[in-house]
Amino acid sequence: MRGMFTAGVIDVLMEEGLDRAFDGAIGVSAGAAYGCNIKSRQIGRAIRYNKRYCRDWHYASVRSLLLTGDLFNVKFCYHTIPEELDPFDEETYVKNPLKFYVTVTDVESGRPVYHCIDDPADNYLEWLEATASMPVAAKIKEIGGRKFLDGGISDSVPIKYFEHKGYDRNVVVLTQPKGYIKQPTGMMGLMKTRLGNYPNLLRTLFHRHIIYNRTYSYIENQEAAGKALVIRPAEKLPINHISHDPEELEAVYQTGRAETLRRLEDLRNFLQEKGKFDGRSGGLA
């Protein structure tokens, strides 16, 4: 639920018209599930439905995990909400020229896979579901004969991939404060029990903190070089992976909004400077 910080950032970008400066965006896990609203240009949608349904057991609960195998109920989260209760604007999503990518982890190889989901007809809800499927808390998702789990396992902030794609100057949204260092997971025993048939995935999970910390170090270097602008909370966000408190969600969302408003001048200068580089693209990660 740190993703509510990201939702606040994205809403301010849209309100200020800065979303139109980006050529592409890439999201991982909750960053993709909530971030896709920047392409459908639905200001306030992510915080709205999270606050409205956070206490509904169909949305996210141990009961859902026991009954369906998914902490976040697939039918409710990826069908009932976007199709009926708080409709996702597919028409705007398709017409928006911004390229939207998600990151997932291939269960067999343990490596990240990046997929552009520009067209809802391309199983886009399945890809959003896969990128946010946390190990143990969700079932493995199959798309096109391949097995996937949460993209954050293998690449939590895919800035290097975006740079490889030609997005030379990127705005990066992080949900941890500067100087954060990820520690080794204390759940490897449970992971081995549940995912023992996938040794490459277990290897990636074991080394995840190393991969994560190297990426954060790289981002700080790109930030210092002026090639990335980073929006991050000033301190640790007061929220857990799951929250059933609408006020807690709102507080984290407002933190994201406040930090983005504070950095508006920096953002405008960075994005205007991006326009001076012929052939270069700006991305949101």
PDB file of C-alpha atoms in Angstrom, residues 1-9 11-12 15 34 43-55 59 237-240 242-259 261:
ATOM      1  CA  MET A   1       0.000   0.000   0.000  1.00  0.00           C
ATOM      2  CA  ARG A   2       3.019   2.283  -0.264  1.00  0.00           C
ATOM      3  CA  GLY A   3       1.656   2.563  -3.795  1.00  0.00           C
ATOM      4  CA  MET A   4      -0.755   5.213  -2.495  1.00  0.00           C
ATOM      5  CA  PHE A   5       2.278   7.521  -2.434  1.00  0.00           C
ATOM      6  CA  THR A   6       2.754   6.810  -6.146  1.00  0.00           C
ATOM      7  CA  ALA A   7      -0.945   7.434  -6.786  1.00  0.00           C
ATOM      8  CA  GLY A   8      -0.580  10.870  -5.216  1.00  0.00           C
ATOM      9  CA  VAL A   9       2.435  11.660  -7.377  1.00  0.00           C
ATOM     10  CA  ASP A  11      -2.478  12.552  -9.814  1.00  0.00           C
ATOM     11  CA  VAL A  12      -0.507  15.787  -9.402  1.00  0.00           C
ATOM     12  CA  GLU A  15      -3.519  17.803 -12.747  1.00  0.00           C
ATOM     13  CA  TYR A  34      -2.154   2.043  -9.795  1.00  0.00           C
ATOM     14  CA  ILE A  43      -7.273  11.486 -11.687  1.00  0.00           C
ATOM     15  CA  GLY A  44      -8.163  10.227  -8.223  1.00  0.00           C
ATOM     16  CA  ARG A  45      -9.289   6.772  -9.294  1.00  0.00           C
ATOM     17  CA  ALA A  46      -6.618   4.748  -7.467  1.00  0.00           C
ATOM     18  CA  ILE A  47      -7.116   6.388  -4.071  1.00  0.00           C
ATOM     19  CA  ARG A  48     -10.893   6.417  -4.547  1.00  0.00           C
ATOM     20  CA  TYR A  49     -11.417   2.692  -5.021  1.00  0.00           C
ATOM     21  CA  ASN A  50      -8.765   1.729  -2.470  1.00  0.00           C
ATOM     22  CA  LYS A  51     -10.464   3.782   0.226  1.00  0.00           C
ATOM     23  CA  ARG A  52     -13.902   2.567  -0.784  1.00  0.00           C
ATOM     24  CA  TYR A  53     -13.110  -1.156  -0.783  1.00  0.00           C
ATOM     25  CA  CYS A  54     -10.135  -1.569   1.563  1.00  0.00           C
ATOM     26  CA  ARG A  55     -12.420  -3.014   4.271  1.00  0.00           C
ATOM     27  CA  TYR A  59     -10.609  -6.888  -2.077  1.00  0.00           C
ATOM     28  CA  LEU A 237       5.865   5.803   4.994  1.00  0.00           C
ATOM     29  CA  PRO A 238       3.616   4.856   7.954  1.00  0.00           C
ATOM     30  CA  ILE A 239       1.817   1.993   6.236  1.00  0.00           C
ATOM     31  CA  ASN A 240       2.183  -1.766   5.753  1.00  0.00           C
ATOM     32  CA  ILE A 242      -1.917  -4.175   3.417  1.00  0.00           C
ATOM     33  CA  SER A 243      -4.113  -1.542   5.049  1.00  0.00           C
ATOM     34  CA  HIS A 244      -7.814  -1.582   5.857  1.00  0.00           C
ATOM     35  CA  ASP A 245      -7.816   2.011   7.142  1.00  0.00           C
ATOM     36  CA  PRO A 246      -9.090   4.634   4.639  1.00  0.00           C
ATOM     37  CA  GLU A 247      -7.523   7.463   6.658  1.00  0.00           C
ATOM     38  CA  GLU A 248      -4.121   5.754   6.583  1.00  0.00           C
ATOM     39  CA  LEU A 249      -4.383   5.333   2.820  1.00  0.00           C
ATOM     40  CA  GLU A 250      -5.386   8.969   2.420  1.00  0.00           C
ATOM     41  CA  ALA A 251      -2.448  10.153   4.530  1.00  0.00           C
ATOM     42  CA  VAL A 252       0.088   8.285   2.365  1.00  0.00           C
ATOM     43  CA  TYR A 253      -1.638   9.515  -0.795  1.00  0.00           C
ATOM     44  CA  GLN A 254      -1.441  13.104   0.443  1.00  0.00           C
ATOM     45  CA  THR A 255       2.250  12.614   1.225  1.00  0.00           C
ATOM     46  CA  GLY A 256       2.829  11.738  -2.436  1.00  0.00           C
ATOM     47  CA  ARG A 257       0.841  14.761  -3.557  1.00  0.00           C
ATOM     48  CA  ALA A 258       2.702  17.119  -1.206  1.00  0.00           C
ATOM     49  CA  GLU A 259       6.133  15.906  -2.292  1.00  0.00           C
ATOM     50  CA  LEU A 261       3.841  19.776  -5.446  1.00  0.00           C
TER      51      LEU A 261
END
